[in-house]
GROMACS .gro file of C-alpha atoms in nm:
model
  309
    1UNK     CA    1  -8.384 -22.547  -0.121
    2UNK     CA    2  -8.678 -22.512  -0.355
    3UNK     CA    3  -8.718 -22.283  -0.615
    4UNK     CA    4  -9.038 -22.147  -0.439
    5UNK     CA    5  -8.838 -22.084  -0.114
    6UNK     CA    6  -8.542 -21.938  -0.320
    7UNK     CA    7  -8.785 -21.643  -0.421
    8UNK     CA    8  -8.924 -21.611  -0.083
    9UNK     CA    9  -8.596 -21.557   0.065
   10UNK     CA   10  -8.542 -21.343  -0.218
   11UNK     CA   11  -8.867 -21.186  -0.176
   12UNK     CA   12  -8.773 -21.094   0.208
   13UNK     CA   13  -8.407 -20.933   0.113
   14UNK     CA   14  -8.606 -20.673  -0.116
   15UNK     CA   15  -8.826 -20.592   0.173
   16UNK     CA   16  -8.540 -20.558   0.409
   17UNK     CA   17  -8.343 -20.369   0.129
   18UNK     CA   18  -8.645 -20.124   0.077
   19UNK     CA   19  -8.668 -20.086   0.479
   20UNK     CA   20  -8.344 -19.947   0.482
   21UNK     CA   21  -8.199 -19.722   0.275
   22UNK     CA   22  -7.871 -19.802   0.398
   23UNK     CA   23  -7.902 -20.224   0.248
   24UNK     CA   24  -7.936 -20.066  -0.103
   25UNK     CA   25  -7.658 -20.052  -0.346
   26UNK     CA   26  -7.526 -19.737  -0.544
   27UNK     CA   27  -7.564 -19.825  -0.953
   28UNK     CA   28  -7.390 -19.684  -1.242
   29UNK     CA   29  -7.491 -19.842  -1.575
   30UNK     CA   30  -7.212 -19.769  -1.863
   31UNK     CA   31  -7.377 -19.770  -2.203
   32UNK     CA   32  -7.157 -19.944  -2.495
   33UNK     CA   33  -7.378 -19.844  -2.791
   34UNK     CA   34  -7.180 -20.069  -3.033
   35UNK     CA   35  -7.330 -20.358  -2.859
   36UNK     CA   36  -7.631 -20.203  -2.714
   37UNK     CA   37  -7.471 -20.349  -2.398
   38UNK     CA   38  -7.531 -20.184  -2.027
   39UNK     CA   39  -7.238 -20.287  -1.781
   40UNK     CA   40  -7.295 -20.202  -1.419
   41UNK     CA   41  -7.086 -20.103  -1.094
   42UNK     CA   42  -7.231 -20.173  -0.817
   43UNK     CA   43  -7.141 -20.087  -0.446
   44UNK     CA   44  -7.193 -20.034  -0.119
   45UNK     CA   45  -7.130 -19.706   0.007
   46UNK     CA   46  -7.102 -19.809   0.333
   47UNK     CA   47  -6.785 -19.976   0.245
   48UNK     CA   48  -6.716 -19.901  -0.087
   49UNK     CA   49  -6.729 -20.234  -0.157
   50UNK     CA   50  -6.861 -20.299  -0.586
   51UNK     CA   51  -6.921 -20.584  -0.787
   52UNK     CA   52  -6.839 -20.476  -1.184
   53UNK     CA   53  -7.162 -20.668  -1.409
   54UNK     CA   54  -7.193 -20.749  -1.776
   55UNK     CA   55  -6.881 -20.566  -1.862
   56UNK     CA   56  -6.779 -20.488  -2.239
   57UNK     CA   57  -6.456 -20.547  -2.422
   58UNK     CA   58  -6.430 -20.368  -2.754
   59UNK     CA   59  -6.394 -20.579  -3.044
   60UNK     CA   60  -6.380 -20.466  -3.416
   61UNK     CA   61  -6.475 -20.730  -3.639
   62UNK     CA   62  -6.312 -20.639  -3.988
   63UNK     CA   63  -6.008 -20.605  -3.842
   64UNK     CA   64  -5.983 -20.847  -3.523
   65UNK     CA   65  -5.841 -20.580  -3.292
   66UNK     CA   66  -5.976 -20.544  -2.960
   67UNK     CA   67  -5.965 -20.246  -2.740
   68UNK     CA   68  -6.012 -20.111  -2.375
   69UNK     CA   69  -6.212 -19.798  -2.394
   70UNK     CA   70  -6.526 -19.909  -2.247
   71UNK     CA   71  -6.324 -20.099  -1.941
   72UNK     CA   72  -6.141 -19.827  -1.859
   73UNK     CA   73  -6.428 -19.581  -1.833
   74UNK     CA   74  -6.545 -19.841  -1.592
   75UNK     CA   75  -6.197 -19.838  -1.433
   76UNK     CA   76  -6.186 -19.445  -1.403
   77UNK     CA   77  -6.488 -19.509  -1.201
   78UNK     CA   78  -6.371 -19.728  -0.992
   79UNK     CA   79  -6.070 -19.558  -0.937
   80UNK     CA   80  -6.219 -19.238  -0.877
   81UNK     CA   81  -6.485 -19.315  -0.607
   82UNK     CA   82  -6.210 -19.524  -0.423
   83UNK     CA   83  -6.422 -19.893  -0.462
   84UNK     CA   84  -6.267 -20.214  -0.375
   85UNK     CA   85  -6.380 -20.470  -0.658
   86UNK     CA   86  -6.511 -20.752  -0.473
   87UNK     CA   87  -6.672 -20.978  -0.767
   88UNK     CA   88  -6.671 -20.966  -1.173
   89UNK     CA   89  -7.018 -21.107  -1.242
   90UNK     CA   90  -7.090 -21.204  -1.550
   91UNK     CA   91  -7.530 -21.333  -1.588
   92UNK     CA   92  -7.425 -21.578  -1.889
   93UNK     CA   93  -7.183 -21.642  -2.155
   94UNK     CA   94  -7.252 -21.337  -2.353
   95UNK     CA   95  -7.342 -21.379  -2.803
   96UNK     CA   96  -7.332 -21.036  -2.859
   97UNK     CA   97  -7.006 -20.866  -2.684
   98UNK     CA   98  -6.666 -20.985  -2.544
   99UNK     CA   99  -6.632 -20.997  -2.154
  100UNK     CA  100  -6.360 -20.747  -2.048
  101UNK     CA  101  -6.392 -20.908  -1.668
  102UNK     CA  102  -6.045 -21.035  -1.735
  103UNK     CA  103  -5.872 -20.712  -1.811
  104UNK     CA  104  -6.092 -20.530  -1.508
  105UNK     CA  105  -5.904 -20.846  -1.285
  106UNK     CA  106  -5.606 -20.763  -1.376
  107UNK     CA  107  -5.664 -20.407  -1.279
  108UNK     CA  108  -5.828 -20.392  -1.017
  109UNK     CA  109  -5.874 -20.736  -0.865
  110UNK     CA  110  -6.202 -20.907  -0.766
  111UNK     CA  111  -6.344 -21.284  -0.840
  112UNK     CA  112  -6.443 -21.383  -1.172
  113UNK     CA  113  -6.810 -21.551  -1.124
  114UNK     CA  114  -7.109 -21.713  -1.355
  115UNK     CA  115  -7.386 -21.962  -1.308
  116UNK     CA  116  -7.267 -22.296  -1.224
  117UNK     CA  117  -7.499 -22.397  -1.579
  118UNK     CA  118  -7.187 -22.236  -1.779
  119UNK     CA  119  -7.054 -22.644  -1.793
  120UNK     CA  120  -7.324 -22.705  -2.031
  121UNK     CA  121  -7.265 -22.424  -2.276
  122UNK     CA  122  -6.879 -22.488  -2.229
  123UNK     CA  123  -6.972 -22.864  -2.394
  124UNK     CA  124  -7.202 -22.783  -2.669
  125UNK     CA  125  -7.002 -22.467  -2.793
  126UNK     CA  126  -6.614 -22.670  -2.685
  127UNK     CA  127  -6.805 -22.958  -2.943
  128UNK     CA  128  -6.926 -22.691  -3.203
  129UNK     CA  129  -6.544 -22.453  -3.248
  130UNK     CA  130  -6.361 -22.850  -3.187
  131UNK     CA  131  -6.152 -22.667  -2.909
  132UNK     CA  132  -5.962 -22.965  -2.829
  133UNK     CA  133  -5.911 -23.172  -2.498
  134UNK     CA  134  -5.730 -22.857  -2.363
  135UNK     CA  135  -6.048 -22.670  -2.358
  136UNK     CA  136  -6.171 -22.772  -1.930
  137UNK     CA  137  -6.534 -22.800  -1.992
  138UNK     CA  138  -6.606 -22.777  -1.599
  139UNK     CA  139  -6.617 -22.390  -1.552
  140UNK     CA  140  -6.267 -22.377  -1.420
  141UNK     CA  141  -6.182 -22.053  -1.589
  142UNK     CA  142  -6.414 -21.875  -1.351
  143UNK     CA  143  -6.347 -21.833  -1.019
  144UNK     CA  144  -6.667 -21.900  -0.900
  145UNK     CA  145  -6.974 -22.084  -1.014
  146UNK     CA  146  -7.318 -21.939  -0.825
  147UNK     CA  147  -7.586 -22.197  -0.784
  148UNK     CA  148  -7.939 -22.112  -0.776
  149UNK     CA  149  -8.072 -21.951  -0.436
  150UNK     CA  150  -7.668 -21.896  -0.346
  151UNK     CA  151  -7.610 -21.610  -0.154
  152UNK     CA  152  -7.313 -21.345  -0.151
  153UNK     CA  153  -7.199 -21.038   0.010
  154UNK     CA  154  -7.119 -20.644  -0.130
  155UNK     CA  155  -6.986 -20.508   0.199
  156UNK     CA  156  -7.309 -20.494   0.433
  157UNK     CA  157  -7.527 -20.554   0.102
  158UNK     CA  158  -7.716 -20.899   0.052
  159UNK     CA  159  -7.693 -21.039  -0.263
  160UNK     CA  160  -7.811 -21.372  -0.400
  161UNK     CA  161  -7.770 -21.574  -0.750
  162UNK     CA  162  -8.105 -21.684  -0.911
  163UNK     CA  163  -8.077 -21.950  -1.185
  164UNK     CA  164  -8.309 -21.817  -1.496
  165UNK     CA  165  -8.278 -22.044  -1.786
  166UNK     CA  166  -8.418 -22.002  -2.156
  167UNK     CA  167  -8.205 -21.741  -2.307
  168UNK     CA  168  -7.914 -22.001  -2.258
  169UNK     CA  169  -7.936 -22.330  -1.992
  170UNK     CA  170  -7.685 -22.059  -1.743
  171UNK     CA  171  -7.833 -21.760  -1.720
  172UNK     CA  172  -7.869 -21.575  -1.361
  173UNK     CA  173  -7.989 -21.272  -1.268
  174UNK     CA  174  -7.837 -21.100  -0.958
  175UNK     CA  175  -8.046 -20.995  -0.708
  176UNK     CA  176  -7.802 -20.705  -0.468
  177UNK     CA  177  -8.005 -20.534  -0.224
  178UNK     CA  178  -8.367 -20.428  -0.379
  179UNK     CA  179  -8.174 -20.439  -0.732
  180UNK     CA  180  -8.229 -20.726  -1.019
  181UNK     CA  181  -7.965 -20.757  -1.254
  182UNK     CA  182  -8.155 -21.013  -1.515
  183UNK     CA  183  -7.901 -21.016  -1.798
  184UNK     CA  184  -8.088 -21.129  -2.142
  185UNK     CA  185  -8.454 -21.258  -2.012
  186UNK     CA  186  -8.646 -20.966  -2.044
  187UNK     CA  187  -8.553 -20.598  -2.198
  188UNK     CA  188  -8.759 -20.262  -2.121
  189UNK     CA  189  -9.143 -20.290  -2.207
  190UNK     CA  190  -9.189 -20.167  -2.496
  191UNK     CA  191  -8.931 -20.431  -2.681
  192UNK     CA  192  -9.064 -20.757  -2.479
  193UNK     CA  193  -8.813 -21.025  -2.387
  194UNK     CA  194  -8.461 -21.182  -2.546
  195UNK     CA  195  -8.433 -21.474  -2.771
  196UNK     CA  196  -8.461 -21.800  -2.722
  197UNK     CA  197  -8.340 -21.968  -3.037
  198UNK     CA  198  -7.967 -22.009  -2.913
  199UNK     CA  199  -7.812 -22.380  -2.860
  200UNK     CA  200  -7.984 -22.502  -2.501
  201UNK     CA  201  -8.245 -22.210  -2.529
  202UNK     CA  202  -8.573 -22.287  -2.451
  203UNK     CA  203  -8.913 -22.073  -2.496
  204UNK     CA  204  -9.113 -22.230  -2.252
  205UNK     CA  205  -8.763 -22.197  -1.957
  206UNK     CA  206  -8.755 -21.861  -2.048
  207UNK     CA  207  -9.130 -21.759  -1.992
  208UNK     CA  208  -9.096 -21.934  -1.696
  209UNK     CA  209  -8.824 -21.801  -1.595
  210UNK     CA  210  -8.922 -21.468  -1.602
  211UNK     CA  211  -9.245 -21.534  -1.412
  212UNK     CA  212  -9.014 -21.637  -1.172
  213UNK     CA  213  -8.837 -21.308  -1.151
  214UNK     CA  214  -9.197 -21.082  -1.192
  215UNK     CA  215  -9.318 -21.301  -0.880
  216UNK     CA  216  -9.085 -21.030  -0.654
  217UNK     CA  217  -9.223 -20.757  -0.494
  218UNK     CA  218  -9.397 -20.518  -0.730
  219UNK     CA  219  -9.088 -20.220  -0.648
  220UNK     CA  220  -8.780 -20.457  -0.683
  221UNK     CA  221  -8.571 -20.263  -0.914
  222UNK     CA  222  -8.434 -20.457  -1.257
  223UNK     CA  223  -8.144 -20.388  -1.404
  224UNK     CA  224  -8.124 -20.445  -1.793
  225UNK     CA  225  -7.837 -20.613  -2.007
  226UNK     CA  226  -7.955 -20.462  -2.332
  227UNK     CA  227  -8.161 -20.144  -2.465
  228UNK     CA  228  -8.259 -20.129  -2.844
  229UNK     CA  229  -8.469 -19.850  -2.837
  230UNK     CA  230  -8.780 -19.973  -2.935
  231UNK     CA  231  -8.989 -19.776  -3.220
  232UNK     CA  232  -9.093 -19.459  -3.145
  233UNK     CA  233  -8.862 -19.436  -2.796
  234UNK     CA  234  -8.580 -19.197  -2.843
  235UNK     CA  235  -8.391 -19.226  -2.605
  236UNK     CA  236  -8.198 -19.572  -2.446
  237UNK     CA  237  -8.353 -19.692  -2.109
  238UNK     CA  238  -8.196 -19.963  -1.887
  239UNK     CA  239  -8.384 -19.997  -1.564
  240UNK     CA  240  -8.784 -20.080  -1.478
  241UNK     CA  241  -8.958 -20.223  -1.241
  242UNK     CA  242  -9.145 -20.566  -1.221
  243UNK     CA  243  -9.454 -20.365  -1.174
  244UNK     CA  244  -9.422 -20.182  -1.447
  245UNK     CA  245  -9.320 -20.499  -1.648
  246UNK     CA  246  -9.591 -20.721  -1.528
  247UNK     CA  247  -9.855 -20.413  -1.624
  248UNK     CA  248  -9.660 -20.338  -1.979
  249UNK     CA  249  -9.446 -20.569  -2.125
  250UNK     CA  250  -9.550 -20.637  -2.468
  251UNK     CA  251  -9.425 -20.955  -2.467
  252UNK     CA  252  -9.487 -21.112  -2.128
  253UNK     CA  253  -9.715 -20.902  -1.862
  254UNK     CA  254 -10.004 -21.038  -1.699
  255UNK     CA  255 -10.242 -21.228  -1.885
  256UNK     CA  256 -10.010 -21.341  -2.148
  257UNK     CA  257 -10.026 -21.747  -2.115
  258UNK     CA  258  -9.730 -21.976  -2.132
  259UNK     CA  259  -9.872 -22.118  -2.468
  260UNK     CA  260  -9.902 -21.753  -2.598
  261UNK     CA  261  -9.565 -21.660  -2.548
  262UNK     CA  262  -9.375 -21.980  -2.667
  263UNK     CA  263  -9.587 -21.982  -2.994
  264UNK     CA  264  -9.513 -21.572  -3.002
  265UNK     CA  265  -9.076 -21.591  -2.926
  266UNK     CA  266  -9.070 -21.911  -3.107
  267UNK     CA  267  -9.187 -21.722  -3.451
  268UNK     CA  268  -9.078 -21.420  -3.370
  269UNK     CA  269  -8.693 -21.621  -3.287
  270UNK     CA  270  -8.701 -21.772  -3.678
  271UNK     CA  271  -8.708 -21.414  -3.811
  272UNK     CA  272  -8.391 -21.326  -3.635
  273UNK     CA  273  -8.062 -21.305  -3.750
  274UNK     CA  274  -7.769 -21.415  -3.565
  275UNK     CA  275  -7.570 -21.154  -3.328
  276UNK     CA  276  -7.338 -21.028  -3.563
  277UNK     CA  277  -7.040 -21.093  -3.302
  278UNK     CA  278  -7.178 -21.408  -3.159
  279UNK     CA  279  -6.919 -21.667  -3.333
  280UNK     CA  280  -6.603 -21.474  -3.124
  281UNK     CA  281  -6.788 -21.377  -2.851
  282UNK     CA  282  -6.933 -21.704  -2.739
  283UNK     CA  283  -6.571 -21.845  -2.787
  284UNK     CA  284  -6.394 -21.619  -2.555
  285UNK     CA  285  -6.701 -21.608  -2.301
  286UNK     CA  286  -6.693 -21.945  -2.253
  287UNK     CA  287  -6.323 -21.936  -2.176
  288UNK     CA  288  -6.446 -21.659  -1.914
  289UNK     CA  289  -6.346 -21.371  -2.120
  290UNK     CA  290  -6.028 -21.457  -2.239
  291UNK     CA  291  -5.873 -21.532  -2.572
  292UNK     CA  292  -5.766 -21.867  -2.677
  293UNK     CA  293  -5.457 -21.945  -2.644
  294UNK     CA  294  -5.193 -21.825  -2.871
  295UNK     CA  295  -5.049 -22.031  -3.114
  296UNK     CA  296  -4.703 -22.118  -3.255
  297UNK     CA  297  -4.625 -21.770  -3.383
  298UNK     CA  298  -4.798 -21.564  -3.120
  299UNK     CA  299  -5.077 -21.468  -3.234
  300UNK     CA  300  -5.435 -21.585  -3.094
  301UNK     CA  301  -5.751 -21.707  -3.362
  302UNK     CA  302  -6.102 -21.759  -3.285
  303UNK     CA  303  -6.253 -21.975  -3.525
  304UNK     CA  304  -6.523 -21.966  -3.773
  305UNK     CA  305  -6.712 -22.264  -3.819
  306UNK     CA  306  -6.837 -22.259  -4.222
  307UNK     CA  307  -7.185 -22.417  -4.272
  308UNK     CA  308  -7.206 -22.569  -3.883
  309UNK     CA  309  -7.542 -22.376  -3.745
   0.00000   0.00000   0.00000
C-alpha cells in the first residue's frame, strides 16, 4: 500500500472514531519530569482493553541504580481500573529515558512492539557499543515489529502503525481511534519539533514526516512524547491538535517550506547537546528495554564509548 493510501485509510478511522464516541480510546498521560517524558495508557472502555506507550524506567546516572516508581504508578493504574494490557508500544528506541516495557510485561502481560525500522538502529548502535555477535540485530527482542500502514486492535478500537522517519530511521506514531501518539517528531507549538542530528536522522525525513502526520483531519488528537515547557509557558502540556499545530507551530506550520525547516533544525541541531542519558538508554532500548546481559560476577554494564561520536 502507498504511503498516500496509508493516510487515507488513516484519515477515514479518525472520521469513524470522531462519529462515535464509543471508537475513541480513554488516555492517561503519566508525567516523568526527570526525563520530561509523557507515558500513556490507553484503553478501551468497552473492554477494558489498554495498550501502555512510551513508558519510563528510572535511572540515576551517578550511581547506576535503576528504579520502578514511575512503572508502578502506571501499574496502580492499571490495576485499579481492572485493564487487560494488550500491547507495550514503544514509537522508537528512546535517547533520553530507559524503557520500563519489560518490567510492565512481567507484571502485567501484553506484547512488546516497535517499528519494524528498529533493525537499522540495532546495527549502527550494536557497531558503535561493539556488542558482540550475541547482540540479534533483527528486532528479535520485541515481540512485534509494526510496518507502516499496519493495523491493530484495542478491544473494539482501531489502531494503525504509521512509519515517521527523521528523528531516528524507526520512528512510528500510533494512530488508536481519533488519537496520534507521534513520539519525538513534533512537541507542543510553542517549542517546534525534535532533533534530527541523531545517527540515521534526517532533517528533510523528518519535515516530511510530519507533513505526513498534519495531512489528518484538522481534530485528530496528538499525543506528545516530550514537554519542555517552552519560555514563558508555565505549566507542562502534552496533547494538541494538528490544527492547532499546522496554524502555530513555530517550527513547522503552514507556510514553512521544506528548505526552511532543514536549514532551521539543521543549525538549530549543532547547538544541541547530547541527551544526558542517551549513551545507556539507547543501549538498553535497542535490546527492547532490557539490560545487557550480566557478566561473570553478576552484575550488568552498559558501556561508554570514549571519543566515538
Amino acid at each position: 500500500m502507498s504511503r498516500d493510501a496509508v493516510i487515507d485509510r488513516a484519515a477515514e478511522q479518525v472520521g469513524r472514531a470522531q462519529a462515535d464516541k464509543a471508537l475513541r480510546p480513554t488516555i492517561a498521560g503519566f508525567f516523568d519530569e526527570a526525563t520530561y517524558t509523557v507515558s500513556y495508557v490507553v484503553h478501551d472502555p468497552a473492554t477494558n482493553e489498554a495498550a501502555i506507550i512510551d513508558s519510563v524506567l528510572d535511572y540515576e546516572a551517578a550511581s547506576g541504580r535503576t528504579a520502578h516508581g514511575s512503572a508502578d504508578r502506571i501499574v496502580e493504574y492499571i490495576n485499579t481500573n481492572n485493564l487487560k494490557v494488550m500491547w507495550l508500544i514503544e514509537t522508537h528506541a528512546h535517547a533520553d529515558h530507559i524503557s520500563a516495557a519489560p518490567y510492565l510485561q512481567q507484571k502485567l502481560g501484553g506484547k512488546l512492539a516497535i517499528g519494524k525500522e528498529i533493525i537499522r538502529v540495532q546495527e549502527v548502535f550494536g557497531k558503535l557499543f561493539n556488542a558482540g555477535t550475541d547482540f540479534q540485530r533483527d528486532g528479535s527482542q520485541f515481540d512485534k515489529l509494526f510496518e507502516d500502514g499496519e493495523t491493530f486492535r484495542i478491544g473494539e478500537l482501531e489502531g494503525m502503525a504509521l512509519h515517521v522517519p527523521g528523528h531516528t530511521p524507526a520512528d512510528m506514531a500510533f494512530l488508536i481511534g481519533d488519537a496520534a501518539f507521534v513520539g519525538d517528531t513534533i512537541f507542543m507549538p510553542d517549542f517546534g519539533t525534535a532533533r534530527a542530528d541523531f545517527p540515521g536522522g534526517d532533517a528533510r525525513q523528518l519535515f516530511q514526516s510530519i507533513r505526513r502526520l498534519l495531512s489528518l483531519p484538522d481534530e485528530t488528537r496528538l499525543f506528545l512524547c516530550h514537554d519542555y515547557k517552552a519560555p514563558g509557558r508555565d505549566e507542562y502540556a502534552w496533547e494538541t491538535t494538528v490544527k492547532q499545530q499546522r496554524e502555530e507551530n513555530v517550527h513547522v506550520k503552514d507556510g514553512v517550506t521544506e528548505d526552511e525547516f532543514v536549514e532551521m533544525r539543521t543549525s538549530r541541531d549543532k547547538t544541541l547537546a547530547m541527551p544526558n542519558l542517551i549513551m545507556p538508554s539507547v543501549q538498553v532500548n535497542i535490546r527492547g528495554g532490557r539490560l545487557p546481559e550480566p557478566e561473570d560476577n553478576g552484575v550488568s554494564y552498559i558501556k561508554i564509548p570514549v571519543n566515538a561520536v
